[in-house]
PDB file of C-alpha atoms in Angstrom:
ATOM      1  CA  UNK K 969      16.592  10.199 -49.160  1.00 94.00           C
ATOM      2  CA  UNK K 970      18.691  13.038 -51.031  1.00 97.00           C
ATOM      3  CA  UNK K 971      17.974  16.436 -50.244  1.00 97.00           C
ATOM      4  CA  UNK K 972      18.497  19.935 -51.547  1.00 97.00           C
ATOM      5  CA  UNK K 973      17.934  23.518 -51.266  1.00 97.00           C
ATOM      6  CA  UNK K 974      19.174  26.928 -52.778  1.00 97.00           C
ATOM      7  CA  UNK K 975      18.948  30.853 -51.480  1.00 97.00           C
ATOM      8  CA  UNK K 976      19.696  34.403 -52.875  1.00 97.00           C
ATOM      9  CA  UNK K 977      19.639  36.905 -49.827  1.00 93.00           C
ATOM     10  CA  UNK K 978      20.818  40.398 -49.900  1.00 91.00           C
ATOM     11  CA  UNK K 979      19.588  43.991 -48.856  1.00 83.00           C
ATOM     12  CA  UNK K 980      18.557  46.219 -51.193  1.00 72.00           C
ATOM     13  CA  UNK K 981      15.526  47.810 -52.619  1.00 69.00           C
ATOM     14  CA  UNK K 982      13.767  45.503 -55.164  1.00 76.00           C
ATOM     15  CA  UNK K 983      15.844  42.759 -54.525  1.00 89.00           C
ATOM     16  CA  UNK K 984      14.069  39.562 -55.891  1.00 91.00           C
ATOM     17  CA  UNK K 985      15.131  35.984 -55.381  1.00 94.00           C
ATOM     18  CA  UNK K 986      13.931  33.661 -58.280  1.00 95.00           C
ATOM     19  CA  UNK K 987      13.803  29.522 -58.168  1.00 96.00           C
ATOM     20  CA  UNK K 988      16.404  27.737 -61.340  1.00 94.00           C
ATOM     21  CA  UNK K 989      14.657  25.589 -61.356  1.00 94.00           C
ATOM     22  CA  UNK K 990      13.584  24.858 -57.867  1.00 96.00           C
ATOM     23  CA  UNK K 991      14.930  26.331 -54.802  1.00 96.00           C
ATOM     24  CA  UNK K 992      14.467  23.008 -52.357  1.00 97.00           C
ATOM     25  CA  UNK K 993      13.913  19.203 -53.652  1.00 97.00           C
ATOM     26  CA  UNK K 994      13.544  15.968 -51.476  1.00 96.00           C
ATOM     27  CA  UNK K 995      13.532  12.591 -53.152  1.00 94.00           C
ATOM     28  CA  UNK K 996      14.827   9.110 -53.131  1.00 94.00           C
ATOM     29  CA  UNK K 997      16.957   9.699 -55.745  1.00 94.00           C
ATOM     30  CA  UNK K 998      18.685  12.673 -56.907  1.00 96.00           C
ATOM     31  CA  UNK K 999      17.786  16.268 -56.655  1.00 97.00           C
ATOM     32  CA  UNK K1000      18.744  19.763 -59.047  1.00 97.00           C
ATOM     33  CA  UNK K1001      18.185  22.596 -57.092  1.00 98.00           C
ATOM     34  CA  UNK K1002      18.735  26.411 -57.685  1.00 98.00           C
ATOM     35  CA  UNK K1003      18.756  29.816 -57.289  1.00 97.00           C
ATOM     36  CA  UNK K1004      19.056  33.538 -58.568  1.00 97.00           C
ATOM     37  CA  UNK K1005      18.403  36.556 -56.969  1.00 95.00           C
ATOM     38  CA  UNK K1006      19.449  40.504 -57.817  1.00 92.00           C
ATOM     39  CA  UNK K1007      18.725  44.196 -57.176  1.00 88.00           C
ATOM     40  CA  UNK K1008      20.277  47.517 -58.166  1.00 84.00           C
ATOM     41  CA  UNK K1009      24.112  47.265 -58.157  1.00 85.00           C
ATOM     42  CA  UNK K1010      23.994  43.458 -56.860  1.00 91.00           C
ATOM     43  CA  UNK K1011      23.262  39.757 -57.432  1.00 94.00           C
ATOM     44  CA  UNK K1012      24.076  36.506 -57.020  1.00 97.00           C
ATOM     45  CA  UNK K1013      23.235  32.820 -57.750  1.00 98.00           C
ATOM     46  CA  UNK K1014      23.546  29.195 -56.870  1.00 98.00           C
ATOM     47  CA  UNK K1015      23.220  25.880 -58.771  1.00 97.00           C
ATOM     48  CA  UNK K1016      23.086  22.721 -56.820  1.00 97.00           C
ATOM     49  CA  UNK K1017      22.617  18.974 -57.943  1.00 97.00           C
ATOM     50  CA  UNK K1018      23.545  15.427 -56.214  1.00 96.00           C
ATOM     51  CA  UNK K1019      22.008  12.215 -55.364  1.00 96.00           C
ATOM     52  CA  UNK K1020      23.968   9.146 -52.768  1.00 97.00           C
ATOM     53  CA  UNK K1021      27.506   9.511 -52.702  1.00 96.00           C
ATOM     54  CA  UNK K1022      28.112  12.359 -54.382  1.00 95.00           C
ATOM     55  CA  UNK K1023      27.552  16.258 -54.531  1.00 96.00           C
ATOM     56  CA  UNK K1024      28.440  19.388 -57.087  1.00 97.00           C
ATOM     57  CA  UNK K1025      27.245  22.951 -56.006  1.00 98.00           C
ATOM     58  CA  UNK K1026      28.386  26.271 -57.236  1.00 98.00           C
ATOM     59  CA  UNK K1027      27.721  29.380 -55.573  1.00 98.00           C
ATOM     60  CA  UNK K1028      28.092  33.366 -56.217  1.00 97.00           C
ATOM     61  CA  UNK K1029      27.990  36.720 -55.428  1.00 96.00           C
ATOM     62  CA  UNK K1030      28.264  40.525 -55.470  1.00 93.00           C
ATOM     63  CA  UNK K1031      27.944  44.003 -54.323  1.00 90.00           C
ATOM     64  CA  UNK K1032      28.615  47.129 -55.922  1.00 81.00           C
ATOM     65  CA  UNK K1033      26.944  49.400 -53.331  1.00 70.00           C
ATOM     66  CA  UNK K1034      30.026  50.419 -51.479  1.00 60.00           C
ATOM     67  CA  UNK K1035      30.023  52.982 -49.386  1.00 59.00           C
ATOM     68  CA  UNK K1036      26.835  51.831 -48.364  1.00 67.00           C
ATOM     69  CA  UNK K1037      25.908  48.837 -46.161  1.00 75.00           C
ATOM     70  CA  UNK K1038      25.357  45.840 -47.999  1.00 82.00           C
ATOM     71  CA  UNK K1039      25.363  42.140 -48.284  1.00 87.00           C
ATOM     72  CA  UNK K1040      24.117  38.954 -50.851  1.00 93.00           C
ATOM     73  CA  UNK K1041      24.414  35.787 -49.246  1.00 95.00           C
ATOM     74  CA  UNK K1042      24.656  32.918 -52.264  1.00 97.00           C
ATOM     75  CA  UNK K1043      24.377  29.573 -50.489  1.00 98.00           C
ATOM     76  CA  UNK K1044      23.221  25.947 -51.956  1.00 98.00           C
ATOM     77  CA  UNK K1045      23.064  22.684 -49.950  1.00 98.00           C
ATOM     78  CA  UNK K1046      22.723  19.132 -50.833  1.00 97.00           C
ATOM     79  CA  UNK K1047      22.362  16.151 -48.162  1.00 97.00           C
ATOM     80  CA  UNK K1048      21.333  12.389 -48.212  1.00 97.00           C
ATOM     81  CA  UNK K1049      20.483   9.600 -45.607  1.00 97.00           C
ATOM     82  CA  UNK K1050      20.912   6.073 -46.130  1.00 98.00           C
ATOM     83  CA  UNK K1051      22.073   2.731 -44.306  1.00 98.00           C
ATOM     84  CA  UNK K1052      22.501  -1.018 -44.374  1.00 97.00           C
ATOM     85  CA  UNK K1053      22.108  -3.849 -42.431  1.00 97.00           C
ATOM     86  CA  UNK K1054      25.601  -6.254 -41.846  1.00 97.00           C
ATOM     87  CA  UNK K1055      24.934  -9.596 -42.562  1.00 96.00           C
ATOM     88  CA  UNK K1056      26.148 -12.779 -40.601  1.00 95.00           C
ATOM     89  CA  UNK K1057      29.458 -11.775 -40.036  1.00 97.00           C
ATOM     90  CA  UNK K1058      31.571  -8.892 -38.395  1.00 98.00           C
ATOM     91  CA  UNK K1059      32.610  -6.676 -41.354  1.00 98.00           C
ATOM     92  CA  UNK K1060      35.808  -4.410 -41.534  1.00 98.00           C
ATOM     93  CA  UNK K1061      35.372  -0.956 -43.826  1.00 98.00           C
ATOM     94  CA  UNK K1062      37.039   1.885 -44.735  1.00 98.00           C
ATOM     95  CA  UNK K1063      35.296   4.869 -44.981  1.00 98.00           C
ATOM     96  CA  UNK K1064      36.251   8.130 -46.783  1.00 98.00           C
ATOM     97  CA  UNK K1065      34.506  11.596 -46.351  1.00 98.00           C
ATOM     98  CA  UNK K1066      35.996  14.309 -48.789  1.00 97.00           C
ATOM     99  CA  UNK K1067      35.744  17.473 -50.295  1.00 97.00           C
ATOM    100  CA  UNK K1068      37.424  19.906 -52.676  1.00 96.00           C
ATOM    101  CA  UNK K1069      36.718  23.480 -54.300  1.00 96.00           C
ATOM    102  CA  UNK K1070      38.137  26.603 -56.064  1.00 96.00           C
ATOM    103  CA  UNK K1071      37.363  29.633 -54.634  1.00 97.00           C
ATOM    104  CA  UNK K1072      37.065  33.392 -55.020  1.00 95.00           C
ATOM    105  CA  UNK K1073      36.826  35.928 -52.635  1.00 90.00           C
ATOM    106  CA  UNK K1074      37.577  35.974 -48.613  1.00 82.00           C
ATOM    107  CA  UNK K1075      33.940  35.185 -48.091  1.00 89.00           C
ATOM    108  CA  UNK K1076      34.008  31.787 -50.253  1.00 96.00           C
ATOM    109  CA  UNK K1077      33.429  28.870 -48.141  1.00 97.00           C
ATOM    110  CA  UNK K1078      32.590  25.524 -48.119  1.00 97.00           C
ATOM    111  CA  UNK K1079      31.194  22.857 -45.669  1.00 97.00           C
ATOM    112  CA  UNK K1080      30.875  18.982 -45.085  1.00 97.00           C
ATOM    113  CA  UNK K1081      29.413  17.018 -42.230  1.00 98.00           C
ATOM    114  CA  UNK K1082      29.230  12.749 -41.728  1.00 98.00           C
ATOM    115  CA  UNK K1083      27.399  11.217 -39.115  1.00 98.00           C
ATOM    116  CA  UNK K1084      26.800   7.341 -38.526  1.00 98.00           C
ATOM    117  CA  UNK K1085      24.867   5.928 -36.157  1.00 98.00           C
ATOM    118  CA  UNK K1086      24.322   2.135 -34.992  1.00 98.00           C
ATOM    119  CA  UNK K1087      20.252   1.723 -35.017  1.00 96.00           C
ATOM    120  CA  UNK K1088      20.094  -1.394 -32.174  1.00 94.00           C
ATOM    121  CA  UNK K1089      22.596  -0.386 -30.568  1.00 94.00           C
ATOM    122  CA  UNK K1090      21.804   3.284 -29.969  1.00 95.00           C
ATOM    123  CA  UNK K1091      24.925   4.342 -30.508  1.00 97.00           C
ATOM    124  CA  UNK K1092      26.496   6.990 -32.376  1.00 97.00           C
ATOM    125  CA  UNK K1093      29.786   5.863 -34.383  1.00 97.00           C
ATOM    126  CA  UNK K1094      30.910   9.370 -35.988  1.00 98.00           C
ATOM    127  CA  UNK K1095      29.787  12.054 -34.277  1.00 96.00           C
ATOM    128  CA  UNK K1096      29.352  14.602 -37.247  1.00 95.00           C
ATOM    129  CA  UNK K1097      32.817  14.576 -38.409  1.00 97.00           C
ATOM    130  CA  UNK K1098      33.270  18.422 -40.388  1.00 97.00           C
ATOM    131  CA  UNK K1099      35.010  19.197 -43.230  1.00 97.00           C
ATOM    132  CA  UNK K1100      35.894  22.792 -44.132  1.00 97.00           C
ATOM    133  CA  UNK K1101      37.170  24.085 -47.342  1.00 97.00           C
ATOM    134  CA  UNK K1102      38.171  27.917 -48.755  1.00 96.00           C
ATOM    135  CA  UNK K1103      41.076  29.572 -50.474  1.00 94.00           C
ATOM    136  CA  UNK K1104      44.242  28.369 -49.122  1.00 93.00           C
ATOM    137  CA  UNK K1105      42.882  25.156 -47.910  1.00 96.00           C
ATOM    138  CA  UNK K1106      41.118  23.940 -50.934  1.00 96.00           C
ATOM    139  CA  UNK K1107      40.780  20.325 -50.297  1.00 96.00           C
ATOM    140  CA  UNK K1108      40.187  18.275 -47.365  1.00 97.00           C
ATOM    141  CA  UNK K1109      39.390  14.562 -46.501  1.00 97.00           C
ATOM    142  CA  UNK K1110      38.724  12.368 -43.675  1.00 98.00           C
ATOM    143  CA  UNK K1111      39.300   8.620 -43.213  1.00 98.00           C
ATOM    144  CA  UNK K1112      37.610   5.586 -40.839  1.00 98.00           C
ATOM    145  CA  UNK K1113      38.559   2.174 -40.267  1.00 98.00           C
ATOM    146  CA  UNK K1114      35.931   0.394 -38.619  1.00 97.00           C
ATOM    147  CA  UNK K1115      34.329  -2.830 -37.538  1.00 98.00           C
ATOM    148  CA  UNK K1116      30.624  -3.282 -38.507  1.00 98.00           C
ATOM    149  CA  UNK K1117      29.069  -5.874 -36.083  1.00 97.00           C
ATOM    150  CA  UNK K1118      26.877  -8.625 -37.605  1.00 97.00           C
ATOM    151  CA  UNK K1119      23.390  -8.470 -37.405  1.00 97.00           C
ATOM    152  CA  UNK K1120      23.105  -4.668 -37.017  1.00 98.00           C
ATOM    153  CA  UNK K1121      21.956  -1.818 -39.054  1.00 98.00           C
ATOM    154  CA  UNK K1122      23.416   1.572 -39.229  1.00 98.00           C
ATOM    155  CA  UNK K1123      21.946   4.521 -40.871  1.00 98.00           C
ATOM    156  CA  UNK K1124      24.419   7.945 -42.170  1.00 98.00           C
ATOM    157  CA  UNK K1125      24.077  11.158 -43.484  1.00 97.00           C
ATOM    158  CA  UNK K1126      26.355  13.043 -45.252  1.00 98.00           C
ATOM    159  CA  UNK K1127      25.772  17.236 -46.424  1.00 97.00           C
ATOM    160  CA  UNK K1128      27.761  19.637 -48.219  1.00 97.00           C
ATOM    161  CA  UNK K1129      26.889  23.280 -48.334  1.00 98.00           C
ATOM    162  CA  UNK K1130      28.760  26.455 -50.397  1.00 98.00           C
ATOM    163  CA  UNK K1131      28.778  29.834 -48.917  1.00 97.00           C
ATOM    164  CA  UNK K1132      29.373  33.062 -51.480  1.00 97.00           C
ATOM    165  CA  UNK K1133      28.922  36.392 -49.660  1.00 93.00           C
ATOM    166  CA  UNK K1134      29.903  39.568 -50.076  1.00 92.00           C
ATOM    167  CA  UNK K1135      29.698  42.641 -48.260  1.00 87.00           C
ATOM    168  CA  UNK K1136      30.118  46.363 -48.284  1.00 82.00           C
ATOM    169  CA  UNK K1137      30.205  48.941 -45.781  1.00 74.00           C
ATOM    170  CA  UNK K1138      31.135  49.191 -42.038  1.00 70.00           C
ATOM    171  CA  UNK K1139      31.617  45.458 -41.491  1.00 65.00           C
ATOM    172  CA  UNK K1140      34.037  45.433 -44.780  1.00 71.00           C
ATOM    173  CA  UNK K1141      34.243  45.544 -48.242  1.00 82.00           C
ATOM    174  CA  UNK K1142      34.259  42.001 -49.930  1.00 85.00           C
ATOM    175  CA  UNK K1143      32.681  43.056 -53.260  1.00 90.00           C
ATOM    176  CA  UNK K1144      32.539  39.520 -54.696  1.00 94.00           C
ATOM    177  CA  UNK K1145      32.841  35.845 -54.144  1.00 96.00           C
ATOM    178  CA  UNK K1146      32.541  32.230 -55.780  1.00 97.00           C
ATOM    179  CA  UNK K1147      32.661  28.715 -54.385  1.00 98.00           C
ATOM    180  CA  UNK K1148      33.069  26.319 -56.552  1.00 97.00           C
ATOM    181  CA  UNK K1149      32.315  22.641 -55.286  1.00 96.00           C
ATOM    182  CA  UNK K1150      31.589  21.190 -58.482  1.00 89.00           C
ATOM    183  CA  UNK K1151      31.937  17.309 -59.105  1.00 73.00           C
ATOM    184  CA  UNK K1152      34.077  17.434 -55.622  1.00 84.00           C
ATOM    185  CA  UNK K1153      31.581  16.160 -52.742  1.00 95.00           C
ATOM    186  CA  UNK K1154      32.014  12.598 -52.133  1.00 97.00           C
ATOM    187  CA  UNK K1155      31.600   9.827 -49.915  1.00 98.00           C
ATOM    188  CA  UNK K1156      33.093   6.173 -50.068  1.00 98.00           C
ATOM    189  CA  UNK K1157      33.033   2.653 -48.276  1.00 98.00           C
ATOM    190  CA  UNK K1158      34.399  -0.003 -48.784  1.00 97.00           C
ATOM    191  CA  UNK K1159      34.782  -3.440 -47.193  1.00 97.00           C
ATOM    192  CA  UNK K1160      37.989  -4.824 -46.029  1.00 97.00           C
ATOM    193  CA  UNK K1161      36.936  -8.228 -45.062  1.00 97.00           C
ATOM    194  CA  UNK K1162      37.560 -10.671 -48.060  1.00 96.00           C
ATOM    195  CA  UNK K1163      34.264 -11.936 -49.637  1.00 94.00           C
ATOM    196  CA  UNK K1164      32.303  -9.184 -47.617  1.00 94.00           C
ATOM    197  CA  UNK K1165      30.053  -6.799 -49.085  1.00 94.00           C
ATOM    198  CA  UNK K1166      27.266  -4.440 -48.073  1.00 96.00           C
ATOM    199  CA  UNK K1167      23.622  -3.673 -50.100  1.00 95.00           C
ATOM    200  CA  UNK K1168      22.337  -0.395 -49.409  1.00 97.00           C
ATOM    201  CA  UNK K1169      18.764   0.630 -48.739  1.00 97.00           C
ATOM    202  CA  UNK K1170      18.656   3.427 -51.360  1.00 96.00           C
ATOM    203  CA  UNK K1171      20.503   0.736 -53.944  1.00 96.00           C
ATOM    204  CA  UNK K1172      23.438   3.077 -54.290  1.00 96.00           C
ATOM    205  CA  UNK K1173      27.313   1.851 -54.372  1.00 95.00           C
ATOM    206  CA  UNK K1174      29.844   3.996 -52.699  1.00 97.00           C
ATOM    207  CA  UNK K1175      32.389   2.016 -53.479  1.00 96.00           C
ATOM    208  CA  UNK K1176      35.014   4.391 -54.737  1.00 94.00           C
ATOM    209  CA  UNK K1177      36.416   2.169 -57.146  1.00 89.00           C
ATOM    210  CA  UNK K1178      33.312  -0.180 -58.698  1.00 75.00           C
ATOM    211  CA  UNK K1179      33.322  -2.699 -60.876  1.00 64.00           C
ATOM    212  CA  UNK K1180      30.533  -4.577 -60.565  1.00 51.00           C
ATOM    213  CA  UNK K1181      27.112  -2.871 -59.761  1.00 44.00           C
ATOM    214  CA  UNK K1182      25.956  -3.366 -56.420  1.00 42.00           C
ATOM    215  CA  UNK K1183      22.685  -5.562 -55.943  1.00 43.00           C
ATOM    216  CA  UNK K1184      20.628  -4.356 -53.274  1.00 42.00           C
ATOM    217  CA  UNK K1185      19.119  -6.267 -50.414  1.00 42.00           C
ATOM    218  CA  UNK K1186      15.021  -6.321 -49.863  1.00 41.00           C
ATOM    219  CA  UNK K1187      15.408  -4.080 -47.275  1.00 45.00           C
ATOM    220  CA  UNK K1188      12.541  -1.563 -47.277  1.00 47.00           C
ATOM    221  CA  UNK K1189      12.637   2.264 -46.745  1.00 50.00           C
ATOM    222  CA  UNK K1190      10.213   2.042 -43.815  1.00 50.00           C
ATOM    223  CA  UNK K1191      13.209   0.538 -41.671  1.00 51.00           C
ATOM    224  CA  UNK K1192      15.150   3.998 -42.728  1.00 50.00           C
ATOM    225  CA  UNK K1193      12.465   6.234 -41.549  1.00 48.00           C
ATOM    226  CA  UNK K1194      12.375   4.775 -38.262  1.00 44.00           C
ATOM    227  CA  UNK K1195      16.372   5.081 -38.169  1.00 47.00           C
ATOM    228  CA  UNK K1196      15.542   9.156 -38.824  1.00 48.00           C
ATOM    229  CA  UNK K1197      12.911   9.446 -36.239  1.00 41.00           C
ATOM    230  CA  UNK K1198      15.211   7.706 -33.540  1.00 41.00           C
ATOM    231  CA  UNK K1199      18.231   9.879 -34.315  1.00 42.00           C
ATOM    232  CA  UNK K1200      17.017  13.117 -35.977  1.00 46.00           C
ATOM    233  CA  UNK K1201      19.722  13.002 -38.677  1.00 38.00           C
ATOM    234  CA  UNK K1202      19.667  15.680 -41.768  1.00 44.00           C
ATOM    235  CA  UNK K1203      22.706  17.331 -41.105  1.00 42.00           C
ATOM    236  CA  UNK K1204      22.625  20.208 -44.068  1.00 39.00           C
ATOM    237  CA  UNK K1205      19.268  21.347 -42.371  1.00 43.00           C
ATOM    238  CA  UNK K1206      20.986  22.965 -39.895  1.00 46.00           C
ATOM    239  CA  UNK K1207      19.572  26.852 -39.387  1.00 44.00           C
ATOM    240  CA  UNK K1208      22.492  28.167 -37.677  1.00 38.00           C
ATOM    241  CA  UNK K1209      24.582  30.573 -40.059  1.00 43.00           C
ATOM    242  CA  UNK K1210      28.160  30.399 -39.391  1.00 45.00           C
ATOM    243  CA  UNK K1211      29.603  33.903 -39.112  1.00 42.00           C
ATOM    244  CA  UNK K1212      32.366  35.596 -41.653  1.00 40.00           C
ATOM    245  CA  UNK K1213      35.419  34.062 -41.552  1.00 44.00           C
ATOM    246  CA  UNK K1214      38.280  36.638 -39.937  1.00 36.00           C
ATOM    247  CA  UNK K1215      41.658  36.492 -40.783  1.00 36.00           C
TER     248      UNK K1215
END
């Protein structure tokens, strides 16, 4: 399941926050998701779209209010969940987690998370491995090597989010920002074990070099949605707001 959603926040009288085209999406495919929203002296807007493996979101902001106390908060997120089962034999992979962005502003941030989790075993595998990405640190990526046991099914998620805020008054004046994480999301696996391969349950390939599409297995999506209930997974849901980044 991909997922997405898009926000506009800010204080001001008349402020309006308007869905372009849709400010949250949930499919088993892809999702487009976005967002603008504006009052007098500020604005700001988000476009967001991805589907398995991959994510591009773009995110800005301003304030012109200064002296007065102010703030737009531009963020877009995009997640997805999906998982295998290993086949008769033990499988070794390689697993990459990455992402990249340009960025304006002091307030221009962005965000990845990974989890995998073994379903019969009950374990947990990666433990919501973070990314974090902003001016000065633009890029960042995170490798596994790992054995996959046969016979067992693991389910993952993967989210990306963009932050664009700015600000005006006593906490500071950032009158502008802009995170860029377009076409720079991305997450790969591939097997190490000669002759080994794994299908999907979405049908996706995360190969990160393909040449030959992936077939998928006749695994069914009911076996994923028991793998969410038993480990509670969607990542980019998360409600808690990170606070400005200080110097």
């Amino acid at each position: 399941m991909v997922c997405g959603t898009a926000s506009v926040q800010g204080t001001s009288v008349g402020f309006n926050e308007t869905p372009t085209p849709l400010l949250n999406q949930e499919n088993g495919t892809g999702v487009a998701v976005g967002a603008t929203g504006g009052g007098t002296g500020m604005g700001g807007a988000v476009t967001a779209t991805g589907t398995f493996g991959t994510a591009h979101i773009f995110a800005t902001s301003f304030t012109s209010l200064s002296p007065f106390d102010s703030y737009v908060y531009a963020r877009g997120d995009i997640g997805f969940v999906d998982g295998f089962t290993v086949g008769s034999t033990n499988l070794n992979v390689h697993m990459v987690t990455s992402l990249e962005g340009t960025f304006l502003g002091f307030t221009a941030i962005g965000y990845g998370n990974f989890s995998l989790f073994a379903l019969g075993a009950h374990s947990v595998i990666i433990d919501d491995q973070k990314l974090l990405v902003y001016d000065g640190h633009p890029t960042q990526s995170v490798a596994f090597d790992l054995t996959l046991y046969a016979g067992e099914t693991y389910i993952f998620d993967w989210s990306m989010r963009a932050d664009a805020r700015s600000t005006s008054g006593r906490n500071g004046n950032y009158p502008s920002a802009t995170t860029d994480l377009s076409h720079t999301g991305r997450l790969t696996i591939d097997v190490l074990t000669p002759g080994g391969s794994l299908s999907f349950f979405s049908g996706a390939d995360y190969r990160s070099d393909p040449s030959v599409s992936a077939v998928p297995e006749t695994s069914t999506w009911a076996m994923m949605i028991l793998g969410f209930a038993g480990v509670g997974f969607m990542a980019y849901r998360r409600k808690v707001k990170p606070a400005l980044r200080v110097a």
